[in-house]
Coordinates of C-alpha atoms and ligand atoms in Angstrom, one line a residue:
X1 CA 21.0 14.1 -18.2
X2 CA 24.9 13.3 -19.1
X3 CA 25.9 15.2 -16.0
X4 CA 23.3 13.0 -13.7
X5 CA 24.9 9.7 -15.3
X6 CA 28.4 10.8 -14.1
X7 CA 28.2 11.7 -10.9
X8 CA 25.0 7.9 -11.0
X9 CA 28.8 6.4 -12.3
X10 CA 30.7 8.2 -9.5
X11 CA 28.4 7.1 -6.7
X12 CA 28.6 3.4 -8.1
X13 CA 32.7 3.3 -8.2
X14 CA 32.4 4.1 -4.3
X15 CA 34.1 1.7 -2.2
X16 CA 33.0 -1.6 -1.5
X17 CA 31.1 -1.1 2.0
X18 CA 28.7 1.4 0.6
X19 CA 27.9 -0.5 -2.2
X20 CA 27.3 -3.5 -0.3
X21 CA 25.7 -1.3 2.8
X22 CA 22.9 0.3 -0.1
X23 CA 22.3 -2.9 -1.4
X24 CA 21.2 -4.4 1.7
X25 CA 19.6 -0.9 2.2
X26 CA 17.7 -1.2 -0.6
X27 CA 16.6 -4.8 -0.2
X28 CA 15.1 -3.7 2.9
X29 CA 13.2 -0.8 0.9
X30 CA 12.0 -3.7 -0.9
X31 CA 10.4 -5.7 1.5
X32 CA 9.3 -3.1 3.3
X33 CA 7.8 -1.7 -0.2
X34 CA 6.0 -5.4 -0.8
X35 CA 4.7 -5.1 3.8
X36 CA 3.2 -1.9 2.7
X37 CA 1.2 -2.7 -0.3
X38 CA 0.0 -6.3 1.8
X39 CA -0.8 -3.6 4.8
X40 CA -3.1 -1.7 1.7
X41 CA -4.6 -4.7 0.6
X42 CA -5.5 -6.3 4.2
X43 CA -6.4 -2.4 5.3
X44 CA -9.7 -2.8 7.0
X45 CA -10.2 1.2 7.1
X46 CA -10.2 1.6 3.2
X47 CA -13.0 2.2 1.6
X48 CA -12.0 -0.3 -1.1
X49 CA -11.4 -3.4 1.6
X50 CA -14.6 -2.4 3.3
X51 CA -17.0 -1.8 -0.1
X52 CA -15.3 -5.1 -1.2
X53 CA -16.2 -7.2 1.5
X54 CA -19.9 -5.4 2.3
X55 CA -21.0 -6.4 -1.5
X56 CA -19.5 -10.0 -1.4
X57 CA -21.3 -10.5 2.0
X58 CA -24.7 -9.4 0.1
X59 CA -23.7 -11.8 -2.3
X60 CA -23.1 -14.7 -0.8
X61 CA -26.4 -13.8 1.7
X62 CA -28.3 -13.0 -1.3
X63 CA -27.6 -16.0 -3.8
X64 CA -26.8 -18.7 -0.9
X65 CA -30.3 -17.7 0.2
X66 CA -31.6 -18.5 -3.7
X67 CA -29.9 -21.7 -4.0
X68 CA -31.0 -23.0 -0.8
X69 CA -34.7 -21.6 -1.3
X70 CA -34.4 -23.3 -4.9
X71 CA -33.2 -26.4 -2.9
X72 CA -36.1 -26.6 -0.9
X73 CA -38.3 -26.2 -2.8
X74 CA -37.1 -28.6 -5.4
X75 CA -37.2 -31.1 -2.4
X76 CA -41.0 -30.3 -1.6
X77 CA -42.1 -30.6 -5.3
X78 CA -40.4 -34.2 -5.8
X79 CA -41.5 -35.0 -2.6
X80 CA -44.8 -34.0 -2.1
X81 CA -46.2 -36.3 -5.3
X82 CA -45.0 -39.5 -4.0
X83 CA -46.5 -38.4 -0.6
X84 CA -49.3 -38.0 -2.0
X85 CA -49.3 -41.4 -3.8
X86 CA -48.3 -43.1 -0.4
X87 CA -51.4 -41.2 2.0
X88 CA -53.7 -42.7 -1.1
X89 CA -52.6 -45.9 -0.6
X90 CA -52.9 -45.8 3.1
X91 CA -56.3 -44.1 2.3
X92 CA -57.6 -47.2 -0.1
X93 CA -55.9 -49.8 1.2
X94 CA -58.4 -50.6 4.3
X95 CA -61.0 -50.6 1.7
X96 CA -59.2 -52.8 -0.4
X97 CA -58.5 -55.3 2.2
X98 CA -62.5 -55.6 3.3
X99 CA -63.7 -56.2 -0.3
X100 CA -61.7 -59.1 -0.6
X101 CA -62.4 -60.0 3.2
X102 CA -65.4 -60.4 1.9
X103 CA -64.9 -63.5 0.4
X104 CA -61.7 -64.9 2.4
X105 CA -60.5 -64.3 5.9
X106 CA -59.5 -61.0 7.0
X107 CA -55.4 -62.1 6.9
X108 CA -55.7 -63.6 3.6
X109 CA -57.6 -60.2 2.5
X110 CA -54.9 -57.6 4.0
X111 CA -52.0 -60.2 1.6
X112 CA -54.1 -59.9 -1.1
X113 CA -54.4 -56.2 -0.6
X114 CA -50.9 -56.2 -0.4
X115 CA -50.0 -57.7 -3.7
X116 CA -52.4 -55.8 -5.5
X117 CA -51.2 -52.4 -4.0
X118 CA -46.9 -53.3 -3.8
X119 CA -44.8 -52.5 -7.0
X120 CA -40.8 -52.9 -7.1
X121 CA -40.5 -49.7 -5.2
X122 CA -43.8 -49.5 -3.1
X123 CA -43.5 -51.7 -0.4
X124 CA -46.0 -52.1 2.2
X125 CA -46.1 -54.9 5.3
X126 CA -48.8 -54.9 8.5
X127 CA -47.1 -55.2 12.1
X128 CA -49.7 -56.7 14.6
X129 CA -50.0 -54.7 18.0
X130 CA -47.3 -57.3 18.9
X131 CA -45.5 -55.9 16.5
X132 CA -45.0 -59.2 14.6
X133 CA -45.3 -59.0 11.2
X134 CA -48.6 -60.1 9.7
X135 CA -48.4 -59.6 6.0
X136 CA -45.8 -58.3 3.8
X137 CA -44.9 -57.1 0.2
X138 CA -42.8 -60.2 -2.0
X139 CA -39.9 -57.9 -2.2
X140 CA -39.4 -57.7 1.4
X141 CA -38.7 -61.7 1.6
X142 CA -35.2 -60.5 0.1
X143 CA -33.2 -60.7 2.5
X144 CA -31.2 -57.0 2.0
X145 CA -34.3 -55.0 1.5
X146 CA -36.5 -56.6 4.7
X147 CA -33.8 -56.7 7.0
X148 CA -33.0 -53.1 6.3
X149 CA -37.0 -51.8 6.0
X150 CA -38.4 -54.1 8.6
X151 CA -36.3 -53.5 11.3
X152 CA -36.5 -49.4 11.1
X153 CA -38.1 -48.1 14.7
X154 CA -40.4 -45.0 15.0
X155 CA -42.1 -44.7 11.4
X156 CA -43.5 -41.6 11.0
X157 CA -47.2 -40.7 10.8
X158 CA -46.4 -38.2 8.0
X159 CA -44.1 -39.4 5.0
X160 CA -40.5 -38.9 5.4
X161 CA -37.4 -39.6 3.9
X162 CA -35.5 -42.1 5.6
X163 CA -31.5 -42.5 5.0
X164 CA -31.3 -46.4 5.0
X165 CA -27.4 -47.8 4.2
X166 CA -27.5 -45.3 1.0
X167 CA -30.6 -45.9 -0.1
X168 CA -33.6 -43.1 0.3
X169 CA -37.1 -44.4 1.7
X170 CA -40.0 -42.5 2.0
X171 CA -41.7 -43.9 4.8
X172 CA -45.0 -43.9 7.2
X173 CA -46.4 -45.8 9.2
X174 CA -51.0 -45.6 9.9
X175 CA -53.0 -47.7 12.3
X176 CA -54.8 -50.0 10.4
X177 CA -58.5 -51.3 10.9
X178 CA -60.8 -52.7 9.3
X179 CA -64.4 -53.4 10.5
X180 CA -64.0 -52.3 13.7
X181 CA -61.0 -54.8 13.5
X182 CA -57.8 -54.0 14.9
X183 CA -55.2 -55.5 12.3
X184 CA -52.2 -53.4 14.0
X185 CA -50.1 -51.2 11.9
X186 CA -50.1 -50.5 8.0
X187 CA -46.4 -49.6 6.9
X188 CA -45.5 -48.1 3.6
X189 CA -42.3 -47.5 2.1
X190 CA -41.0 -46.0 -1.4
X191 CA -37.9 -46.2 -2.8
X192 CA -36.9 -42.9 -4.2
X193 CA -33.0 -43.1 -4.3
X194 CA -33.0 -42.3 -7.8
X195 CA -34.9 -39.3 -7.7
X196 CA -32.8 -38.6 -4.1
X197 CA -29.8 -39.1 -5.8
X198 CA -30.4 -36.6 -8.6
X199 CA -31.4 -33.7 -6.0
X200 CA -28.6 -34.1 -4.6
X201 CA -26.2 -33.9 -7.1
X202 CA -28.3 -31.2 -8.5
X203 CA -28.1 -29.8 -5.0
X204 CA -24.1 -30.2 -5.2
X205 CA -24.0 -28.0 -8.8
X206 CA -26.1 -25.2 -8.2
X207 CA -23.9 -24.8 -4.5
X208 CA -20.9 -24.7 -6.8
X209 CA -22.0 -22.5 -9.6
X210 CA -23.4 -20.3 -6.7
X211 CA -19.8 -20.4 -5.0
X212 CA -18.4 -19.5 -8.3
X213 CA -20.6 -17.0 -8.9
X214 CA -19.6 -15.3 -5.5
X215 CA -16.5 -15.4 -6.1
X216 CA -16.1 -14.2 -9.9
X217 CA -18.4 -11.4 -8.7
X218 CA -16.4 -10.6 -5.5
X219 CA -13.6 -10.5 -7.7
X220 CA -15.2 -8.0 -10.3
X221 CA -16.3 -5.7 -8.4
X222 CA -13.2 -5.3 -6.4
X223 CA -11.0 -4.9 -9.6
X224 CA -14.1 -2.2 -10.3
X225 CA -13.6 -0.9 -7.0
X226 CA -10.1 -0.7 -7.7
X227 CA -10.2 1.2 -10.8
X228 CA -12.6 3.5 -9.9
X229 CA -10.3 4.3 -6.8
X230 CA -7.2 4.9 -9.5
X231 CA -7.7 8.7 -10.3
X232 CA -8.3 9.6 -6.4
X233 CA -5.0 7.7 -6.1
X234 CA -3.5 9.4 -8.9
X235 CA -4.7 12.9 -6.9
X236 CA -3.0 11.9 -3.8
X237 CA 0.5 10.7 -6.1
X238 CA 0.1 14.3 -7.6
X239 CA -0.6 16.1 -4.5
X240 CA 2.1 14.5 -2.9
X241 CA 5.0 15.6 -5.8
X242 CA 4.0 19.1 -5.8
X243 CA 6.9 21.0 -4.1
X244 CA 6.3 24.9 -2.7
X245 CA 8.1 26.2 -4.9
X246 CA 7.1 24.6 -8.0
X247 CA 3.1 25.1 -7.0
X248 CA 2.4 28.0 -9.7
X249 CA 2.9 24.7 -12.2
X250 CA 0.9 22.4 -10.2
X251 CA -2.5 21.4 -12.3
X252 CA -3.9 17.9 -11.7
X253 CA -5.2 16.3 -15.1
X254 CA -7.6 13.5 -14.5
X255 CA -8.8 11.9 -18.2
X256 CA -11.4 9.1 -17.2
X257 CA -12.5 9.9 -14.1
X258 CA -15.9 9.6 -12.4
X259 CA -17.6 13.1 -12.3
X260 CA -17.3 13.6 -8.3
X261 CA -13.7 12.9 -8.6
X262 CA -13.0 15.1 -11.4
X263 CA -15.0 18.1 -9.3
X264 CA -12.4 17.4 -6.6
X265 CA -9.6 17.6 -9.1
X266 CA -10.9 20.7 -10.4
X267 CA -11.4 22.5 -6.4
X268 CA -7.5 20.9 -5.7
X269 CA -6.6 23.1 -8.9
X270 CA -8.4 25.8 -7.7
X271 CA -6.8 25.8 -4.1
X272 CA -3.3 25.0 -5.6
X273 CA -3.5 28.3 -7.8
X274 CA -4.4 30.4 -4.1
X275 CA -1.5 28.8 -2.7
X276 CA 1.0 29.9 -5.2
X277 CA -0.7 33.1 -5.1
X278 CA 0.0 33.2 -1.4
X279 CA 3.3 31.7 -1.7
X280 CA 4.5 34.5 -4.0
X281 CA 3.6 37.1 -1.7
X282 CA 5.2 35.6 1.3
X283 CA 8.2 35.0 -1.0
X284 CA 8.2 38.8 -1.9
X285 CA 7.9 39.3 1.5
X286 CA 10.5 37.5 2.7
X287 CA 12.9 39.0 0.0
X288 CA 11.4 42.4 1.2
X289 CA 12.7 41.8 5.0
X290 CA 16.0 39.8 4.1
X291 CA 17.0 42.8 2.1
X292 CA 16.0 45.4 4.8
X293 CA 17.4 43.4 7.6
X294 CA 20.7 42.6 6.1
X295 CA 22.0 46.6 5.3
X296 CA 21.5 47.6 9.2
X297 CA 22.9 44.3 10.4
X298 CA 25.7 44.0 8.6
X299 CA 26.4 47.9 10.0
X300 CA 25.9 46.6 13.4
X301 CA 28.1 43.8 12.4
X302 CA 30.9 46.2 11.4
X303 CA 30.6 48.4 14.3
X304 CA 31.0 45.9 16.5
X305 CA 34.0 44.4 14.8
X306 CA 35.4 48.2 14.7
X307 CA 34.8 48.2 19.1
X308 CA 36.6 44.8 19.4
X309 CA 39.6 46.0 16.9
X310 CA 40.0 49.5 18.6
X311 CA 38.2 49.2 22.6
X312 CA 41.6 48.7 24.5
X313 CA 39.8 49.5 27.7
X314 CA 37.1 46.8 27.4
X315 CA 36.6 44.2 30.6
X316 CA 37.1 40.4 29.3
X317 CA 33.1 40.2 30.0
X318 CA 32.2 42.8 28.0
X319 CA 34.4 41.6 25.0
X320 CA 33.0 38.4 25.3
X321 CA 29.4 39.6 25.2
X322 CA 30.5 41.6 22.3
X323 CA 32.3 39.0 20.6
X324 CA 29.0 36.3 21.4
X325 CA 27.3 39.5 19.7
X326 CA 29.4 40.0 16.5
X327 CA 29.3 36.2 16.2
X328 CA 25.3 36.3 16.4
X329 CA 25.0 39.2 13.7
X330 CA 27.4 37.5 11.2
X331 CA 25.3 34.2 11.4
X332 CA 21.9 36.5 10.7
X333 CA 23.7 38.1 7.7
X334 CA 24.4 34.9 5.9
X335 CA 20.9 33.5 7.2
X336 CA 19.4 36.7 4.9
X337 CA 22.0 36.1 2.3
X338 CA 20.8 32.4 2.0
X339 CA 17.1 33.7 2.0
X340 CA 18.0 36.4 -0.7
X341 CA 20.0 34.0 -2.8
X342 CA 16.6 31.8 -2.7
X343 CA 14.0 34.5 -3.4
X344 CA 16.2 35.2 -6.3
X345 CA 16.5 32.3 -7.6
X346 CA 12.7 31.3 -7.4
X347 CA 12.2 35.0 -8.7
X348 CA 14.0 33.8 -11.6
X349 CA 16.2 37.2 -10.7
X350 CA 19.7 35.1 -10.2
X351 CA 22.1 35.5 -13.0
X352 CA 24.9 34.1 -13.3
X353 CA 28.4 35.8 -14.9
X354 CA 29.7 32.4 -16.5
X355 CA 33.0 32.9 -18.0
X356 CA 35.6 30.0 -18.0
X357 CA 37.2 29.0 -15.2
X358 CA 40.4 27.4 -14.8
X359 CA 39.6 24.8 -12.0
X360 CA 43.0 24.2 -10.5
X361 CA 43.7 27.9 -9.1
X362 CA 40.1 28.0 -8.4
X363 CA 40.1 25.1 -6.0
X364 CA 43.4 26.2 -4.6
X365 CA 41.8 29.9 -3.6
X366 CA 39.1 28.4 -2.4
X367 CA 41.4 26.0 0.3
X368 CA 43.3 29.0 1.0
X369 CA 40.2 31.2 2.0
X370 CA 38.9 27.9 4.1
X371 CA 42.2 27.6 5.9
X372 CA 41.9 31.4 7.1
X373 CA 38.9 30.8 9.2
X374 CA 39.2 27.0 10.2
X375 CA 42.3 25.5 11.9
X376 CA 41.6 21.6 10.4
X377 CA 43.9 20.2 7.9
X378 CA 42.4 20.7 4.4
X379 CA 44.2 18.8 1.8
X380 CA 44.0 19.0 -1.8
X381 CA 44.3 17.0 -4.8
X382 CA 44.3 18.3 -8.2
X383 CA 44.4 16.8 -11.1
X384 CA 48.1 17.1 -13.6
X385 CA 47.0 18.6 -16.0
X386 CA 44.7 22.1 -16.2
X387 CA 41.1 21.5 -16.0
X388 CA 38.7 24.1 -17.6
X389 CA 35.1 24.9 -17.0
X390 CA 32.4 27.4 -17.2
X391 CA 30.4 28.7 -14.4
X392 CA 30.5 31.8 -12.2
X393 CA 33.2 32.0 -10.4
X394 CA 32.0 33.7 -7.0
X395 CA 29.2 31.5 -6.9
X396 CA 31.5 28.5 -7.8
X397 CA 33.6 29.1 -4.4
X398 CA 30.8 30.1 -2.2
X399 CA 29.6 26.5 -3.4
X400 CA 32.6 25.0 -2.1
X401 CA 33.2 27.2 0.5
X402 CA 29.9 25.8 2.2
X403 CA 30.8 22.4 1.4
X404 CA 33.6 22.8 3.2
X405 CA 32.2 24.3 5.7
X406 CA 29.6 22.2 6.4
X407 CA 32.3 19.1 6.4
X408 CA 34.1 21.0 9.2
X409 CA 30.8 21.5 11.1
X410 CA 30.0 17.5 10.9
X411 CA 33.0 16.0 11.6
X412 CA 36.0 15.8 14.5
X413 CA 38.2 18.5 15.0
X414 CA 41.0 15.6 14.7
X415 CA 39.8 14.2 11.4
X416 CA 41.0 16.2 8.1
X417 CA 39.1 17.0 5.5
X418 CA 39.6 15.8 1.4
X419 CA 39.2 18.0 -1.8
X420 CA 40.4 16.2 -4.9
X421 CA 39.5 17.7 -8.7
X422 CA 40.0 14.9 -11.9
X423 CA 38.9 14.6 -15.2
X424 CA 36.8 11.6 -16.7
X425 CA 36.0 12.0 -20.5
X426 CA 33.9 15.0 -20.9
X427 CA 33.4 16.1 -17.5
X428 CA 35.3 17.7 -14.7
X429 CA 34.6 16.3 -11.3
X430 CA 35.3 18.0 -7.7
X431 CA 35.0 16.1 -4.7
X432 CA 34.7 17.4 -1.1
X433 CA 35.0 14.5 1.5
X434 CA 35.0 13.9 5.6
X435 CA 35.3 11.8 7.6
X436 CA 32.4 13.1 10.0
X437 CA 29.2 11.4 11.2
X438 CA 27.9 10.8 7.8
X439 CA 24.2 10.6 6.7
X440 CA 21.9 7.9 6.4
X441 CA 20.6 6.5 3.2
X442 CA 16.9 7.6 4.0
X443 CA 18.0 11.0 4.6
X444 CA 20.8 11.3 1.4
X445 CA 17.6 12.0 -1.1
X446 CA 16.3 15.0 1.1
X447 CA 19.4 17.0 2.6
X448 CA 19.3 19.4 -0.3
X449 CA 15.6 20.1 0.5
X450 CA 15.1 23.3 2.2
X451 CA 15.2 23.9 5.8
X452 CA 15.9 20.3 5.9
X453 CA 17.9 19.0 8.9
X454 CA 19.1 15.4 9.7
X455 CA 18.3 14.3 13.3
X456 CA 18.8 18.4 14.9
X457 CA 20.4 16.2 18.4
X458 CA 23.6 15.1 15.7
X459 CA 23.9 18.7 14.4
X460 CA 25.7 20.1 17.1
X461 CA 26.8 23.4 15.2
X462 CA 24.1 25.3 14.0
X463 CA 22.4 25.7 10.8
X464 CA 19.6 26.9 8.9
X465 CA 18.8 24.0 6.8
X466 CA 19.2 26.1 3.6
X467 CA 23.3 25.9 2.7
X468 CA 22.7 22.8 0.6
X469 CA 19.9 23.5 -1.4
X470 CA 21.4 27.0 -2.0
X471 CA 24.6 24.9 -3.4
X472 CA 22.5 22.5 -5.4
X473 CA 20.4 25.7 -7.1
X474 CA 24.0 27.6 -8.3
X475 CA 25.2 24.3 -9.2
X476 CA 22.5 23.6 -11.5
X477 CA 22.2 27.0 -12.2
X478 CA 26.0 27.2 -13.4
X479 CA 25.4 23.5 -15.6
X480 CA 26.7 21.2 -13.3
X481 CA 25.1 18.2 -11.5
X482 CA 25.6 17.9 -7.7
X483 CA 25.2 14.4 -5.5
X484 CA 26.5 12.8 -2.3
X485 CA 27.5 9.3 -0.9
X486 CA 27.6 8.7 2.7
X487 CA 27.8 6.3 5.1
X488 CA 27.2 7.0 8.6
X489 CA 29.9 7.6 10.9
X490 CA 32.3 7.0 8.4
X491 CA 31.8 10.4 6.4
X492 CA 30.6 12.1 3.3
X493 CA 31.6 13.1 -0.2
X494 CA 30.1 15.5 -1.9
X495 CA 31.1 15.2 -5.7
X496 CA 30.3 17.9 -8.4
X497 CA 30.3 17.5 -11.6
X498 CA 30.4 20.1 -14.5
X499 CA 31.2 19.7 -18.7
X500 CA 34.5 20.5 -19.8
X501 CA 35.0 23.5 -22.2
Ligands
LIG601 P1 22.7 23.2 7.8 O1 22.6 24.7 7.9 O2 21.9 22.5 8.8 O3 24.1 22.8 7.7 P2 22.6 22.3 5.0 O4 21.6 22.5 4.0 O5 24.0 22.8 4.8 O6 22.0 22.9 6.4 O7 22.7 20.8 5.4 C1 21.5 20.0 5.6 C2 21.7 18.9 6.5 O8 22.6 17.9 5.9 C3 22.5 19.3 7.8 O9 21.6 19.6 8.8 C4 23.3 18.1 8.1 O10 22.6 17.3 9.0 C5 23.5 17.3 6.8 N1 24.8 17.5 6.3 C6 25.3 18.4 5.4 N2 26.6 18.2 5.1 C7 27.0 17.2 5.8 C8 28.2 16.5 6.0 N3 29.3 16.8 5.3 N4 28.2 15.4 6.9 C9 27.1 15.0 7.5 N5 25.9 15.7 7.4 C10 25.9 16.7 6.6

């Protein structure tokens, strides 16, 4: 953990464009993060989105279609009554007007009729087939109610409410006669604003408590939705940590989950334990061959070294074709070495000899060795005073001869190459830098994966994808921490970090 926070502290006291360049970088994560998790949300193809918006449809159909039902029928019940009152008025009110006919006039009788029938809010008038009017209720002399009621064209037969200025009328209109008289038309009107006015409003509640009700039952069962969609997202999360090699630990736990999920969780387990169990044989396997391979090519290997050394009478073709062919075997040899090195270490079969290690001469044999086989200009820094570790010391230089290496392979022939070793506090630090084509930020966190290779058209020399997870596995394996800062096409620096005796 101490070791991780050094080289964390290392990384931060880079300089100032790849601070800067990361920031910005990691900004951009940001957004991108916040995109993504709007992309979920608004992701018609989800099963959550889709559930969500099926069961507030059925809501709103179902309860809109309740409160309006309610609606209507509130309407017809408060209706229907005073219908009823007005088509019994219109039923007596011929009658009416020929038992007092009997005494006076038939005009007089239909006034009388009239007055006897009219309240504040039942109105009734009689339009001749003129259409003037004959007779009419008191009220209607007021000037605001007659000029609003008398004037209205195309009464209805059947009662209906009439919108008048903000007032509601209830209004119908019957062809009045009495004795085989004509007397024209019988009107009727009822005011019924009050009660008009009180549906409504009643109308405006129950469509907000219904809105409200969709939408705090929307809500609910998409946060249900939600949670019940958390363990199959915790299954994916899982699923998607588990690494080959660490697949015999695999086991996805799942406390509160629904029964059908759980079953899942259980069959992933199941499958996860055949592919460890498949895994380990192909690992055996591949130990099997590396180790059978490697004896009769590194003979070959040798052989052909021996024809170069000693063939004086060889053509430049075939020296060439032998050379391409020594070249060839060499890189196969440390291809199986890297594989055994890796079965061993997942075998748990890698030991290391860790005795302490004075890092100064270390570092210095291991530029010495690098020089012999690459013509760039390797330059070294070491610290002033001794600098003591413990690790294993082979596996400590084949860890910086592959840094080394693979800073030769990424970088110009012209540009040099940087090894510096100080001391901060408690640790030791080791540094291998270039100035080569770098690595992006997106693929810093994978190159020690294995067989992981950044963009194969930049890697120009080839490789196997394995050197760097090889190095971080005998770093960690020796106590040390291992991490990288790069910025492309400016170069890389690999820093190691290991606690001082
Ligand atoms: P390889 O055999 O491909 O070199 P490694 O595990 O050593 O495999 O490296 C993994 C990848 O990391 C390489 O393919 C390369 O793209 C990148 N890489 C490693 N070291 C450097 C470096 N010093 N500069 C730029 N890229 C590097």
């Amino acid at each position: 953990m101490k070791l991780a926070n050094v080289a964390e502290k290392l990384a931060t006291e880079k300089q100032q464009f790849t601070i800067v360049s990361s920031k910005s970088n990691h900004n951009r994560a940001k957004i991108a993060a916040k995109l993504n998790k709007v992309h979920n949300i608004l992701d018609t193809t989800s099963i959550k989105v889709r559930l969500t918006v099926v069961i507030a449809a059925v809501a709103a159909i179902g309860l809109g279609g309740l409160a309006a039902g309610t609606s209507i029928r509130m309407q017809h019940i408060l209706i229907s009554t005073h219908k009823e009152n007005m088509k019994y008025i219109a039923d007596r009110f011929p009658m009416d007007v020929e038992i007092y006919s009997e005494m006076i006039p038939l005009k007089e009788g239909a006034r009388r009729a009239i007055d006897s029938l009219s309240t504040e809010n039942k109105l009734i008038w009689i339009k001749n087939s003129a259409g003037e009017i004959t007779a009419k209720s008191q009220a209607l002399n007021k000037e605001e109610i007659g000029s609003i009621l008398l004037t209205v064209k195309d009464v209805p037969l059947i009662p209906q409410v009439q919108d008048l200025k903000g007032s509601y009328w209830l209004m119908c209109a019957t062809p009045l006669r009495v004795r085989n008289a004509n007397l024209g038309q019988l009107y009727l009107a009822h005011n019924i604003t009050e009660d008009q006015m009180m549906f409504l409003n009643l109308i405006r509640s129950l469509s907000i408590a219904t809105v409200i009700a969709i939408i705090v039952m929307t809500t609910m069962i998409a946060l249900y939705i939600h949670h019940s969609m958390q363990p199959l997202k915790k299954i994916s999360q899982l699923t998607a940590t588990i690494s080959a090699d660490k697949l015999d630990q695999a086991h996805i736990h799942l406390d509160q989950a629904p029964s059908e999920v759980k079953e899942l969780a259980e069959t992933f387990d199941k499958m996860l334990i055949r592919l460890a169990e498949a895994w380990e044989h192909q690992r055996e396997l591949l130990s099997n061959v590396s180790h059978e391979l490697r004896t009769p090519l590194t003979i070959i290997s040798g052989y052909i070294q021996s024809i170069l050394r000693r063939g004086t009478n060889l053509s430049e073709m075939q020296k060439e074709a032998l050379t391409t062919a020594a070249s060839e075997a060499d890189r196969t040899v440390q291809l199986l070495q890297d594989l055994l090195d890796l079965a061993r270490v997942d075998s748990g079969r890698m030991k290391f000899q860790q005795e302490k290690i004075i890092l100064n001469d270390l570092i210095q044999e291991v530029v010495g060795m690098a020089k012999q086989y690459s013509d760039r200009t390797i330059t070294w820094k070491s610290a002033s005073s001794f600098i003591t570790i413990k690790a294993d010391s082979h596996r400590l230089k084949q860890v910086l001869l592959n840094l080394i290496d693979n800073a030769v392979k990424y970088s110009e022939t012209r540009t040099p190459i940087k090894l510096k070793l100080e001391q901060r506090k408690n640790f030791a630090i080791i540094q291998v830098c270039d100035r080569g084509v770098g690595i992006s930020l997106q693929q810093q966190g994978r190159i020690f994966e294995r067989f992981f290779r950044v963009d194969e058209s930049r890697n120009r020399a080839g490789g196997t994808g394995l050197g760097l997870s090889i190095v971080k596995t005998l770093v960690e394996g020796m106590g040390g921490n291992i991490s990288v800062t790069s910025q492309l096409n400016e170069g890389s620096t690999f820093t190691i970090v290991f606690p001082l005796v």
